[in-house]
Every structure is written in structure tokens, then in C-alpha cells.
Amino acid sequence: MRDAVLRLVGNITIAESNCPRGARVALTLYNNEVTTEIRFADALKRRALVQRVEGLQALQTRKQRSLETAMNFLAQNTFKRVRSGFLMRKVAIFFVNGPVKDQQAVSAAALRLYDSGIASVFLTNKEDGQLTRALKMNSTGSALGQVIVLPNPGSAQYNSAIQKVMNCHICLGKSFSHILRD
């Protein structure tokens, strides 16, 4: 997943100051707790941002993963003080490594993000029907977020999936957050 974050960070225009052009990046890690590694306010230059991502050490823990906790944290804390404006867009990218256990909690958290104006993209290693169903808003099939399956790094399909993520929201986005599982 670190490779995917590095590819995404390497392919976007980063806002290195208060200039309205470019994206601000925040990065958090989660299991059943959320740790913010990089804040939007840090406004790092691309090189420093890449170095921070490369230097991240995933905590070895036996704690259960709680995607809904990370989603609620983002809606309540991470995107609390971001730039606003007509063309500003909030995008959260979640790296999900394993099946969703509590579909209703994920659905409620996804609705909270949606209501906060935060577009959500979920990157997984394999299809997860529970996650896809949790992101269905109503019987018409409106989605609260988009699920993209990432193939193995280095394959043509992987490059295509990364490009799809870029085309989904990030090229239009101005503030976005990466969420990595511990």
C-alpha cells in the first residue's frame, strides 16, 4: 500500500504554501485507534512528503481493524479545518486490507463523510461485497463512496487502477487524506 501512496503523491500537484492551486495532503494510520502522521497544515513540499511516507513504520499490533473508526475520525477531526472555496474538494482515500466486519457501522460512517462533503475512495486488495453493500446509500444504488480493487504492484492493471484513482476525484481534489491500516 505504501507504493500506492507514493504513486498518488507523486502524480498530484502539491500545495506547498497558501496558494489555492494544488492539493493538501494528510496521512493517518489506523487499527482500532487513529494516528495522524501528516496533517494538512504541514504543507510539505513534495520531496519532504515523499520522504515522510517512505519513512513510515507500520506498527505491529494485534488490535482489530476498525474502518468505521477511521472514517468517523476523518469526518470529525482531519477535515475540520481545511481550505474552503467553490472549487475546493475534499477527498479521502482509504486503504482497506481485509473484509469489512460491521456493515452498518461502515455505512453510517460513510454517510457522515458524504454529508460532510467528503468524497471517499476505498482501495482494496480483493473484492469485498460487504464494503460495496455498506456504501450503497439507498435502493436506487447511489453510492457513498467508490471501491477500487488494486492488483499486484508493477502490473499493467495496477498502473491502470492508480490512474483510475487519480481520475476519480484526486485530479479535481484540493484537500485529500490517505488512510493506511496499521
GROMACS .gro file of C-alpha atoms in nm:
model
  182
    1MET     CA    1   0.000   0.000   0.000
    2ARG     CA    2   0.294   0.233   0.060
    3ASP     CA    3   0.376   0.209  -0.311
    4ALA     CA    4   0.023   0.322  -0.398
    5VAL     CA    5   0.051   0.623  -0.164
    6LEU     CA    6   0.387   0.717  -0.315
    7ARG     CA    7   0.245   0.687  -0.668
    8LEU     CA    8  -0.055   0.904  -0.578
    9VAL     CA    9   0.156   1.169  -0.405
   10GLY     CA   10   0.399   1.167  -0.698
   11ASN     CA   11   0.122   1.228  -0.952
   12ILE     CA   12  -0.059   1.525  -0.799
   13THR     CA   13   0.021   1.891  -0.769
   14ILE     CA   14   0.102   1.958  -0.404
   15ALA     CA   15   0.013   2.292  -0.244
   16GLU     CA   16   0.335   2.396  -0.072
   17SER     CA   17   0.201   2.729   0.055
   18ASN     CA   18  -0.131   2.910   0.093
   19CYS     CA   19  -0.166   2.924  -0.284
   20PRO     CA   20  -0.508   2.783  -0.381
   21ARG     CA   21  -0.355   2.571  -0.657
   22GLY     CA   22  -0.271   2.213  -0.568
   23ALA     CA   23  -0.370   1.960  -0.307
   24ARG     CA   24  -0.301   1.948   0.062
   25VAL     CA   25  -0.222   1.603   0.195
   26ALA     CA   26  -0.287   1.443   0.533
   27LEU     CA   27  -0.194   1.087   0.621
   28THR     CA   28  -0.327   0.880   0.908
   29LEU     CA   29  -0.276   0.522   1.020
   30TYR     CA   30  -0.548   0.317   1.183
   31ASN     CA   31  -0.640  -0.005   1.351
   32ASN     CA   32  -0.900   0.048   1.626
   33GLU     CA   33  -0.719   0.375   1.704
   34VAL     CA   34  -0.626   0.652   1.460
   35THR     CA   35  -0.283   0.816   1.446
   36THR     CA   36  -0.226   1.126   1.234
   37GLU     CA   37   0.121   1.114   1.076
   38ILE     CA   38   0.092   1.414   0.842
   39ARG     CA   39  -0.156   1.699   0.886
   40PHE     CA   40  -0.297   1.923   0.614
   41ALA     CA   41  -0.140   2.222   0.791
   42ASP     CA   42   0.209   2.074   0.749
   43ALA     CA   43   0.202   2.188   0.381
   44LEU     CA   44   0.508   1.982   0.298
   45LYS     CA   45   0.698   2.013  -0.026
   46ARG     CA   46   0.668   1.705  -0.246
   47ARG     CA   47   1.018   1.578  -0.164
   48ALA     CA   48   0.964   1.609   0.214
   49LEU     CA   49   0.622   1.447   0.182
   50VAL     CA   50   0.764   1.152  -0.012
   51GLN     CA   51   1.043   1.112   0.245
   52ARG     CA   52   0.792   1.108   0.532
   53VAL     CA   53   0.581   0.845   0.356
   54GLU     CA   54   0.888   0.632   0.279
   55GLY     CA   55   0.997   0.656   0.643
   56LEU     CA   56   0.666   0.540   0.789
   57GLN     CA   57   0.690   0.229   1.001
   58ALA     CA   58   0.372   0.024   1.028
   59LEU     CA   59   0.306  -0.066   1.388
   60GLN     CA   60   0.294  -0.436   1.455
   61THR     CA   61  -0.020  -0.488   1.658
   62ARG     CA   62  -0.287  -0.744   1.726
   63LYS     CA   63  -0.559  -0.480   1.760
   64GLN     CA   64  -0.864  -0.529   1.543
   65ARG     CA   65  -0.900  -0.305   1.240
   66SER     CA   66  -1.189  -0.057   1.260
   67LEU     CA   67  -1.251   0.115   0.929
   68GLU     CA   68  -1.556   0.296   1.065
   69THR     CA   69  -1.347   0.448   1.347
   70ALA     CA   70  -1.102   0.589   1.093
   71MET     CA   71  -1.386   0.721   0.876
   72ASN     CA   72  -1.554   0.894   1.170
   73PHE     CA   73  -1.221   1.039   1.284
   74LEU     CA   74  -1.164   1.187   0.940
   75ALA     CA   75  -1.508   1.347   0.925
   76GLN     CA   76  -1.480   1.486   1.277
   77ASN     CA   77  -1.113   1.584   1.302
   78THR     CA   78  -0.894   1.562   0.993
   79PHE     CA   79  -1.111   1.766   0.757
   80LYS     CA   80  -1.225   2.006   1.029
   81ARG     CA   81  -1.005   2.298   0.927
   82VAL     CA   82  -0.933   2.273   0.556
   83ARG     CA   83  -0.940   2.543   0.294
   84SER     CA   84  -1.282   2.621   0.160
   85GLY     CA   85  -1.394   2.762  -0.169
   86PHE     CA   86  -1.608   2.697  -0.471
   87LEU     CA   87  -1.352   2.477  -0.646
   88MET     CA   88  -1.217   2.308  -0.333
   89ARG     CA   89  -1.294   1.942  -0.297
   90LYS     CA   90  -1.237   1.707  -0.005
   91VAL     CA   91  -1.129   1.353  -0.092
   92ALA     CA   92  -1.046   1.068   0.146
   93ILE     CA   93  -0.867   0.756   0.022
   94PHE     CA   94  -0.892   0.452   0.248
   95PHE     CA   95  -0.665   0.152   0.208
   96VAL     CA   96  -0.868  -0.146   0.326
   97ASN     CA   97  -0.674  -0.464   0.390
   98GLY     CA   98  -0.932  -0.726   0.477
   99PRO     CA   99  -1.307  -0.775   0.481
  100VAL     CA  100  -1.546  -0.532   0.649
  101LYS     CA  101  -1.700  -0.683   0.960
  102ASP     CA  102  -1.967  -0.431   1.066
  103GLN     CA  103  -2.151  -0.326   0.750
  104GLN     CA  104  -2.399  -0.098   0.933
  105ALA     CA  105  -2.124   0.094   1.118
  106VAL     CA  106  -1.930   0.144   0.793
  107SER     CA  107  -2.247   0.259   0.619
  108ALA     CA  108  -2.320   0.514   0.895
  109ALA     CA  109  -1.961   0.642   0.884
  110ALA     CA  110  -1.973   0.665   0.503
  111LEU     CA  111  -2.295   0.866   0.528
  112ARG     CA  112  -2.125   1.100   0.776
  113LEU     CA  113  -1.838   1.159   0.531
  114TYR     CA  114  -2.084   1.208   0.245
  115ASP     CA  115  -2.289   1.458   0.448
  116SER     CA  116  -1.967   1.646   0.531
  117GLY     CA  117  -1.893   1.687   0.161
  118ILE     CA  118  -1.602   1.442   0.164
  119ALA     CA  119  -1.574   1.213  -0.139
  120SER     CA  120  -1.445   0.869  -0.042
  121VAL     CA  121  -1.244   0.615  -0.237
  122PHE     CA  122  -1.171   0.272  -0.089
  123LEU     CA  123  -0.874   0.077  -0.224
  124THR     CA  124  -0.877  -0.295  -0.151
  125ASN     CA  125  -0.664  -0.597  -0.242
  126LYS     CA  126  -0.968  -0.802  -0.345
  127GLU     CA  127  -1.343  -0.767  -0.395
  128ASP     CA  128  -1.536  -0.703  -0.074
  129GLY     CA  129  -1.912  -0.739  -0.115
  130GLN     CA  130  -1.974  -0.623   0.244
  131LEU     CA  131  -1.792  -0.295   0.179
  132THR     CA  132  -1.969  -0.241  -0.152
  133ARG     CA  133  -2.309  -0.301   0.011
  134ALA     CA  134  -2.218  -0.072   0.302
  135LEU     CA  135  -2.155   0.211   0.057
  136LYS     CA  136  -2.496   0.183  -0.111
  137MET     CA  137  -2.700   0.483   0.000
  138ASN     CA  138  -3.047   0.367  -0.096
  139SER     CA  139  -3.242   0.132  -0.319
  140THR     CA  140  -3.156   0.340  -0.628
  141GLY     CA  141  -2.793   0.237  -0.587
  142SER     CA  142  -2.648   0.580  -0.514
  143ALA     CA  143  -2.302   0.526  -0.371
  144LEU     CA  144  -2.149   0.691  -0.065
  145GLY     CA  145  -1.802   0.605  -0.191
  146GLN     CA  146  -1.618   0.419  -0.464
  147VAL     CA  147  -1.440   0.086  -0.420
  148ILE     CA  148  -1.139   0.013  -0.641
  149VAL     CA  149  -0.953  -0.319  -0.629
  150LEU     CA  150  -0.577  -0.276  -0.658
  151PRO     CA  151  -0.398  -0.558  -0.842
  152ASN     CA  152  -0.037  -0.653  -0.764
  153PRO     CA  153   0.209  -0.359  -0.788
  154GLY     CA  154   0.402  -0.338  -1.113
  155SER     CA  155   0.135  -0.493  -1.334
  156ALA     CA  156  -0.037  -0.304  -1.614
  157GLN     CA  157  -0.366  -0.345  -1.427
  158TYR     CA  158  -0.208  -0.184  -1.118
  159ASN     CA  159  -0.099   0.121  -1.317
  160SER     CA  160  -0.448   0.142  -1.466
  161ALA     CA  161  -0.608   0.123  -1.119
  162ILE     CA  162  -0.382   0.401  -0.986
  163GLN     CA  163  -0.475   0.614  -1.287
  164LYS     CA  164  -0.843   0.541  -1.219
  165VAL     CA  165  -0.800   0.671  -0.863
  166MET     CA  166  -0.634   0.984  -0.999
  167ASN     CA  167  -0.919   1.035  -1.244
  168CYS     CA  168  -1.193   0.962  -0.989
  169HIS     CA  169  -1.155   1.257  -0.760
  170ILE     CA  170  -0.799   1.349  -0.691
  171CYS     CA  171  -0.730   1.548  -1.005
  172LEU     CA  172  -1.028   1.760  -0.905
  173GLY     CA  173  -0.948   1.746  -0.536
  174LYS     CA  174  -0.772   2.013  -0.340
  175SER     CA  175  -0.753   1.850   0.000
  176PHE     CA  176  -0.726   1.480   0.045
  177SER     CA  177  -0.624   1.234   0.305
  178HIS     CA  178  -0.469   0.890   0.281
  179ILE     CA  179  -0.570   0.642   0.542
  180LEU     CA  180  -0.344   0.343   0.588
  181ARG     CA  181  -0.418   0.041   0.800
  182ASP     CA  182  -0.154  -0.045   1.064
   0.00000   0.00000   0.00000
